[in-house]
Short mmCIF file of C-alpha atoms in Angstrom, two decimals:
data_model
loop_
_atom_site.label_atom_id
_atom_site.label_comp_id
_atom_site.label_asym_id
_atom_site.label_seq_id
_atom_site.Cartn_x
_atom_site.Cartn_y
_atom_site.Cartn_z
CA UNK J 97 -16.71 -32.04 4.79
CA UNK J 98 -14.58 -30.52 2.06
CA UNK J 99 -11.15 -32.11 1.83
CA UNK J 100 -8.28 -29.59 1.57
CA UNK J 101 -5.46 -30.04 -0.88
CA UNK J 102 -2.49 -30.27 1.49
CA UNK J 103 -0.04 -29.09 -1.15
CA UNK J 104 -2.07 -25.91 -1.46
CA UNK J 105 -2.17 -25.63 2.32
CA UNK J 106 1.61 -25.90 2.46
CA UNK J 107 1.97 -23.26 -0.24
CA UNK J 108 -0.39 -20.92 1.62
CA UNK J 109 1.43 -21.43 4.90
CA UNK J 110 4.69 -20.70 3.13
CA UNK J 111 3.31 -17.39 1.92
CA UNK J 112 1.98 -16.62 5.40
CA UNK J 113 5.42 -17.13 6.91
CA UNK J 114 6.67 -14.44 4.54
CA UNK J 115 3.76 -12.17 5.43
CA UNK J 116 4.31 -12.61 9.17
CA UNK J 117 7.98 -11.82 8.65
CA UNK J 118 7.06 -8.66 6.78
CA UNK J 119 4.68 -7.58 9.54
CA UNK J 120 7.31 -8.17 12.21
CA UNK J 121 9.99 -6.39 10.17
CA UNK J 122 7.67 -3.42 9.74
CA UNK J 123 7.52 -2.89 13.49
CA UNK J 124 11.32 -3.04 13.61
CA UNK J 125 11.57 -0.43 10.86
CA UNK J 126 9.36 1.93 12.87
CA UNK J 127 11.45 1.22 15.97
CA UNK J 128 14.72 1.89 14.15
CA UNK J 129 13.36 5.11 12.72
CA UNK J 130 12.05 6.22 16.12
CA UNK J 131 15.36 5.55 17.91
CA UNK J 132 17.47 7.02 15.10
CA UNK J 133 19.28 3.84 14.10
CA UNK J 134 18.88 4.21 10.35
CA UNK J 135 20.15 7.77 10.47
CA UNK J 136 23.14 6.61 12.49
CA UNK J 137 23.96 4.01 9.82
CA UNK J 138 23.21 6.22 6.82
CA UNK J 139 26.91 6.77 6.01
CA UNK J 140 27.17 3.12 4.99
CA UNK J 141 30.11 2.37 7.27
CA UNK J 142 30.03 -1.21 8.65
CA UNK J 143 29.47 -1.33 12.42
CA UNK J 144 29.30 -3.96 15.11
CA UNK J 145 26.47 -3.87 17.62
CA UNK J 146 28.92 -2.47 20.18
CA UNK J 147 30.09 0.32 17.85
CA UNK J 148 26.50 1.29 17.00
CA UNK J 149 25.66 1.28 20.71
CA UNK J 150 28.41 3.84 21.39
CA UNK J 151 27.24 5.93 18.44
CA UNK J 152 23.57 5.98 19.45
CA UNK J 153 23.59 5.52 23.25
CA UNK J 154 21.33 2.49 22.78
CA UNK J 155 21.98 -0.70 24.74
CA UNK J 156 24.16 -3.14 22.79
CA UNK J 157 22.08 -6.23 23.57
CA UNK J 158 18.96 -4.66 22.07
CA UNK J 159 20.90 -3.54 19.02
CA UNK J 160 22.31 -6.99 18.41
CA UNK J 161 18.82 -8.44 18.16
CA UNK J 162 17.49 -5.58 16.02
CA UNK J 163 20.43 -5.74 13.62
CA UNK J 164 20.11 -9.50 13.29
CA UNK J 165 16.39 -9.32 12.59
CA UNK J 166 16.77 -6.71 9.85
CA UNK J 167 19.69 -8.58 8.33
CA UNK J 168 17.41 -11.64 8.15
CA UNK J 169 14.86 -9.45 6.39
CA UNK J 170 17.56 -8.22 3.97
CA UNK J 171 16.87 -4.67 5.14
CA UNK J 172 20.47 -4.49 6.41
CA UNK J 173 23.61 -6.24 5.15
CA UNK J 174 25.70 -8.52 7.38
CA UNK J 175 29.37 -9.49 6.95
CA UNK J 176 30.08 -12.74 8.79
CA UNK J 177 33.86 -12.27 8.65
CA UNK J 178 33.84 -8.97 10.52
CA UNK J 179 30.55 -9.41 12.39
CA UNK J 180 29.51 -5.99 11.12
CA UNK J 181 26.29 -4.61 9.71
CA UNK J 182 25.77 -1.79 7.23
CA UNK J 183 23.21 -0.04 5.06
CA UNK J 184 23.90 -0.33 1.35
CA UNK J 185 23.31 2.84 -0.70
CA UNK J 186 19.99 1.36 -1.81
CA UNK J 187 18.90 0.47 1.72
CA UNK J 188 19.91 3.91 2.98
CA UNK J 189 17.80 5.53 0.26
CA UNK J 190 14.75 3.58 1.41
CA UNK J 191 15.16 3.76 5.20
CA UNK J 192 17.38 6.73 6.09
CA UNK J 193 16.89 9.55 3.56
CA UNK J 194 13.62 11.43 4.17
CA UNK J 195 13.89 13.28 0.85
CA UNK J 196 14.86 10.37 -1.37
CA UNK J 197 12.65 9.21 -4.25
CA UNK J 198 12.28 5.82 -2.54
CA UNK J 199 11.85 6.67 1.16
CA UNK J 200 9.48 4.07 2.57
CA UNK J 201 9.50 4.29 6.36
CA UNK J 202 6.28 6.32 6.49
CA UNK J 203 4.41 3.40 4.95
CA UNK J 204 5.22 1.30 7.99
CA UNK J 205 3.88 4.02 10.27
CA UNK J 206 0.62 3.81 8.34
CA UNK J 207 0.54 0.08 8.97
CA UNK J 208 1.29 0.75 12.63
CA UNK J 209 -1.87 2.86 12.80
CA UNK J 210 -3.91 0.03 11.30
CA UNK J 211 -2.76 -2.42 13.96
CA UNK J 212 -3.14 0.09 16.79
CA UNK J 213 -6.64 1.16 15.75
CA UNK J 214 -7.99 -2.27 14.82
CA UNK J 215 -10.35 -2.39 17.85
CA UNK J 216 -11.87 0.94 16.77
CA UNK J 217 -12.35 -0.32 13.22
CA UNK J 218 -13.90 -3.55 14.53
CA UNK J 219 -16.43 -1.47 16.42
CA UNK J 220 -17.15 0.51 13.25
CA UNK J 221 -17.75 -2.76 11.41
CA UNK J 222 -20.31 -3.79 14.01
CA UNK J 223 -22.11 -0.46 14.35
CA UNK J 224 -21.73 0.95 10.83
CA UNK J 225 -20.92 4.35 12.35
CA UNK J 226 -17.50 4.66 10.76
CA UNK J 227 -14.29 6.02 12.25
CA UNK J 228 -13.26 9.61 11.66
CA UNK J 229 -9.75 10.53 10.54
CA UNK J 230 -9.30 12.50 13.76
CA UNK J 231 -10.14 9.44 15.84
CA UNK J 232 -7.06 7.53 14.70
CA UNK J 233 -3.70 7.30 16.45
CA UNK J 234 -1.12 10.01 15.81
CA UNK J 235 1.14 7.66 13.87
CA UNK J 236 -1.42 7.72 11.04
CA UNK J 237 -1.03 11.46 10.47
CA UNK J 238 2.76 11.41 10.45
CA UNK J 239 2.92 8.21 8.44
CA UNK J 240 0.54 9.53 5.81
CA UNK J 241 2.61 12.67 5.32
CA UNK J 242 5.89 10.78 5.07
CA UNK J 243 4.53 8.07 2.78
CA UNK J 244 2.81 10.30 0.25
CA UNK J 245 5.54 12.96 0.31
CA UNK J 246 7.82 10.56 -1.53
CA UNK J 247 5.44 10.48 -4.49
CA UNK J 248 4.93 14.23 -4.36
CA UNK J 249 8.70 14.80 -4.31
CA UNK J 250 9.06 12.59 -7.38
CA UNK J 251 6.16 13.75 -9.51
CA UNK J 252 4.15 16.76 -8.36
CA UNK J 253 6.03 19.64 -9.98
CA UNK J 254 7.92 17.59 -12.58
CA UNK J 255 5.05 15.55 -14.07
CA UNK J 256 1.61 16.14 -12.59
CA UNK J 257 1.27 19.92 -12.81
CA UNK J 258 2.94 20.13 -16.26
CA UNK J 259 0.38 17.57 -17.48
CA UNK J 260 -2.48 19.99 -16.73
CA UNK J 261 -3.46 22.27 -19.58
CA UNK J 262 -2.07 25.78 -18.96
CA UNK J 263 -1.84 25.39 -15.18
CA UNK J 264 1.94 25.55 -14.88
CA UNK J 265 2.07 28.81 -16.84
CA UNK J 266 -0.48 30.33 -14.45
CA UNK J 267 1.52 29.18 -11.44
CA UNK J 268 4.72 30.64 -12.82
CA UNK J 269 3.01 33.95 -13.54
CA UNK J 270 1.24 34.12 -10.17
CA UNK J 271 -1.90 32.17 -9.32
CA UNK J 272 -4.12 31.54 -6.32
CA UNK J 273 -4.20 27.92 -5.19
CA UNK J 274 -6.19 25.96 -2.60
CA UNK J 275 -4.84 22.61 -1.41
CA UNK J 276 -7.86 20.94 0.18
CA UNK J 277 -7.29 18.08 2.60
CA UNK J 278 -3.68 19.20 2.91
CA UNK J 279 -2.77 17.23 6.04
CA UNK J 280 0.71 18.23 7.18
CA UNK J 281 1.11 20.43 4.11
CA UNK J 282 3.87 18.67 2.19
CA UNK J 283 2.11 19.08 -1.19
CA UNK J 284 1.31 22.73 -0.49
CA UNK J 285 4.88 23.52 0.50
CA UNK J 286 6.35 21.74 -2.52
CA UNK J 287 4.19 23.82 -4.86
CA UNK J 288 5.10 27.00 -3.03
CA UNK J 289 8.80 26.22 -3.36
CA UNK J 290 8.44 25.56 -7.10
CA UNK J 291 6.22 28.54 -7.93
CA UNK J 292 7.24 31.54 -5.76
CA UNK J 293 5.03 33.98 -7.68
CA UNK J 294 1.86 32.17 -6.60
CA UNK J 295 -0.02 32.13 -3.30
CA UNK J 296 -1.22 28.96 -1.60
CA UNK J 297 -3.74 28.13 1.09
CA UNK J 298 -3.92 24.67 2.62
CA UNK J 299 -7.20 23.55 4.18
CA UNK J 300 -7.85 20.58 6.44
CA UNK J 301 -10.53 19.90 9.05
CA UNK J 302 -7.96 18.30 11.40
CA UNK J 303 -6.52 21.13 13.49
CA UNK J 304 -3.41 19.27 14.75
CA UNK J 305 -2.44 18.69 11.12
CA UNK J 306 -2.92 22.38 10.33
CA UNK J 307 -0.67 23.31 13.25
CA UNK J 308 2.02 20.92 12.03
CA UNK J 309 1.69 22.29 8.47
CA UNK J 310 2.23 25.84 9.71
CA UNK J 311 5.43 24.75 11.45
CA UNK J 312 6.61 22.94 8.32
CA UNK J 313 5.99 26.01 6.15
CA UNK J 314 8.03 28.13 8.53
CA UNK J 315 10.85 25.57 8.54
CA UNK J 316 10.80 25.52 4.73
CA UNK J 317 10.93 29.32 4.51
CA UNK J 318 7.70 29.71 2.52
CA UNK J 319 5.41 31.26 5.15
CA UNK J 320 5.32 34.47 3.12
CA UNK J 321 3.29 32.79 0.39
CA UNK J 322 1.63 29.86 2.18
CA UNK J 323 -1.05 29.82 4.86
CA UNK J 324 -2.94 26.96 6.46
CA UNK J 325 -6.48 27.16 7.79
CA UNK J 326 -8.91 24.75 9.40
CA UNK J 327 -11.84 24.05 7.06
CA UNK J 328 -13.60 21.09 5.51
CA UNK J 329 -13.82 20.36 1.78
CA UNK J 330 -17.41 21.57 1.78
CA UNK J 331 -16.80 24.81 3.67
CA UNK J 332 -13.39 26.24 2.79
CA UNK J 333 -13.68 29.94 1.87
CA UNK J 334 -14.44 30.91 -1.71
CA UNK J 335 -11.51 32.67 -3.29
CA UNK J 336 -11.68 32.51 -7.09
CA UNK J 337 -8.88 29.98 -7.14
CA UNK J 338 -6.99 29.26 -10.34
CA UNK J 339 -6.30 25.78 -9.02
CA UNK J 340 -7.97 23.66 -6.37
CA UNK J 341 -5.99 20.52 -5.61
CA UNK J 342 -7.00 17.42 -3.68
CA UNK J 343 -4.22 14.92 -3.07
CA UNK J 344 -5.26 11.38 -2.10
CA UNK J 345 -8.21 12.56 -0.04
CA UNK J 346 -11.37 12.73 -2.18
CA UNK J 347 -12.17 9.07 -1.52
CA UNK J 348 -11.99 9.73 2.26
CA UNK J 349 -14.82 12.25 2.12
CA UNK J 350 -18.35 11.37 3.08
CA UNK J 351 -19.84 13.56 0.36
CA UNK J 352 -17.31 13.92 -2.47
CA UNK J 353 -20.04 15.17 -4.83
CA UNK J 354 -20.91 17.95 -2.39
CA UNK J 355 -17.22 18.78 -2.06
CA UNK J 356 -16.98 18.95 -5.85
CA UNK J 357 -19.94 21.33 -6.04
CA UNK J 358 -18.20 23.59 -3.52
CA UNK J 359 -14.98 23.46 -5.55
CA UNK J 360 -16.91 24.55 -8.63
CA UNK J 361 -18.26 27.56 -6.75
CA UNK J 362 -14.80 28.62 -5.56
CA UNK J 363 -12.91 28.37 -8.87
CA UNK J 364 -12.02 31.41 -10.92
CA UNK J 365 -13.21 31.41 -14.56
CA UNK J 366 -11.05 28.91 -16.40
CA UNK J 367 -9.87 27.39 -13.13
CA UNK J 368 -8.88 23.76 -12.71
CA UNK J 369 -9.71 21.13 -10.14
CA UNK J 370 -6.81 18.68 -9.88
CA UNK J 371 -7.68 15.34 -8.31
CA UNK J 372 -4.89 12.95 -7.36
CA UNK J 373 -6.12 9.52 -6.27
CA UNK J 374 -4.57 6.10 -5.63
CA UNK J 375 -4.08 4.18 -8.87
CA UNK J 376 -6.91 1.75 -9.54
CA UNK J 377 -8.59 -0.02 -12.42
CA UNK J 378 -12.37 -0.01 -12.65
CA UNK J 379 -12.83 -3.73 -12.01
CA UNK J 380 -11.84 -5.68 -8.92
CA UNK J 381 -10.15 -8.47 -10.87
CA UNK J 382 -7.68 -5.99 -12.34
CA UNK J 383 -6.73 -4.66 -8.89
CA UNK J 384 -5.82 -8.05 -7.41
CA UNK J 385 -2.10 -7.30 -7.35
CA UNK J 386 0.49 -6.07 -4.80
CA UNK J 387 -0.50 -2.39 -5.14
CA UNK J 388 -4.19 -3.21 -4.91
CA UNK J 389 -3.50 -5.36 -1.86
CA UNK J 390 -2.00 -2.39 -0.03
CA UNK J 391 -4.68 0.07 -1.10
CA UNK J 392 -7.63 -2.22 -0.37
CA UNK J 393 -6.16 -2.93 3.06
CA UNK J 394 -5.70 0.75 3.84
CA UNK J 395 -9.16 1.45 2.49
CA UNK J 396 -10.67 -1.15 4.81
CA UNK J 397 -8.93 0.15 7.91
CA UNK J 398 -8.80 3.90 7.25
CA UNK J 399 -10.49 5.34 4.16
CA UNK J 400 -13.88 3.63 4.09
CA UNK J 401 -14.49 4.07 7.85
CA UNK J 402 -13.54 7.75 7.51
CA UNK J 403 -16.10 8.31 4.76
CA UNK J 404 -18.80 6.38 6.59
CA UNK J 405 -18.32 8.53 9.69
CA UNK J 406 -19.50 11.59 7.75
CA UNK J 407 -22.77 12.77 6.20
CA UNK J 408 -23.80 10.85 3.07
CA UNK J 409 -21.00 8.28 3.62
CA UNK J 410 -20.54 7.50 -0.07
CA UNK J 411 -17.46 5.41 0.78
CA UNK J 412 -15.70 5.51 -2.58
CA UNK J 413 -12.76 3.59 -1.15
CA UNK J 414 -9.11 3.90 -2.10
CA UNK J 415 -9.66 1.78 -5.22
CA UNK J 416 -12.56 3.72 -6.67
CA UNK J 417 -11.29 3.69 -10.26
CA UNK J 418 -11.67 6.28 -13.00
CA UNK J 419 -15.31 5.58 -13.86
CA UNK J 420 -16.58 6.23 -10.34
CA UNK J 421 -14.41 9.31 -9.94
CA UNK J 422 -15.68 10.68 -13.24
CA UNK J 423 -19.25 10.24 -12.04
CA UNK J 424 -18.45 12.24 -8.90
CA UNK J 425 -17.10 15.13 -10.98
CA UNK J 426 -20.00 15.09 -13.45
CA UNK J 427 -22.58 14.86 -10.65
CA UNK J 428 -20.89 17.89 -9.09
CA UNK J 429 -21.61 19.89 -12.25
CA UNK J 430 -18.30 19.70 -14.09
CA UNK J 431 -18.33 18.98 -17.82
CA UNK J 432 -14.72 18.11 -18.53
CA UNK J 433 -12.91 15.25 -16.81
CA UNK J 434 -9.89 13.40 -18.08
CA UNK J 435 -6.86 11.52 -16.80
CA UNK J 436 -3.90 13.85 -17.25
CA UNK J 437 -1.18 11.40 -16.20
CA UNK J 438 -0.46 8.50 -13.89
CA UNK J 439 2.21 6.62 -11.95
CA UNK J 440 2.13 3.05 -10.63
CA UNK J 441 0.67 4.46 -7.41
CA UNK J 442 -1.42 7.46 -8.45
CA UNK J 443 -3.83 8.79 -11.07
CA UNK J 444 -4.03 12.52 -11.81
CA UNK J 445 -7.26 13.98 -13.17
CA UNK J 446 -7.91 17.39 -14.68
CA UNK J 447 -11.45 18.65 -14.08
CA UNK J 448 -12.98 21.82 -15.55
CA UNK J 449 -16.41 23.42 -15.61
#
């Protein structure tokens, strides 16, 4: 038998203790968000468990345990002298402010979906049939919207669209845009708010997401220039679009080449296909880092099963890399493909006929 190096075992166990703590803390973040505790502490005022109980109508004994756990995680700050807890400005930005550039709570809802749906994914592993997006728990849909919206808030209209050749000028003048795989519509609504002269249509095959997107557009006051319709990436109506956008969804599709061919047919002359995908290098060894860890995990539990549940089942995965994405675009009949810009979490590609 192979003899383990016990020092390496101890080091691994030490890392696992940290990982278990992170997993446990994630569930407490979702709980605090669900009950409204972060919002109640967002003013930064120090509170005892009893004071927070009066403020939130939550039982004090539960709050004491929750506050202590998140203080141990350094997600809250504890003052021993006063026995009070508070959110620092930085912690409030991450946990309490939905529109902040660092809001992170949605990511934990995504992880919640992975744990909840693990038995379904295990069955997909055994049968090879995959697991459709619509077959997941509801927390996945809400978590996805909240997680990715942070990046869209930070970069979509300030960096990504300006990086595309001539696209921003068209949007300012008045263009027709399709947002394919729009989910709850956060990307569509952000573009509509930034470019009021243009018209936007969001498409998604998941009808509950379309219904939520319609509500969000009404709440944002952009229903006059945004509509949402149920349609897949291979069947959304042709409309001579100046821009077709796909945000973090191409790798989820069973037949991304077929979707690309359909995009090509629906674009107006000189139109652009904008592809936003999770950041990834082309080689596995270069993705063995904290960001790659998250994306490979999500790809295992969500993205790859979704693709394999559909026709073709190409299963690009959330770490496809530029070379594979380029091949998809070229196989779809496009001639021009280049990386327009990037962030630590996303790559933005400009594709033209």
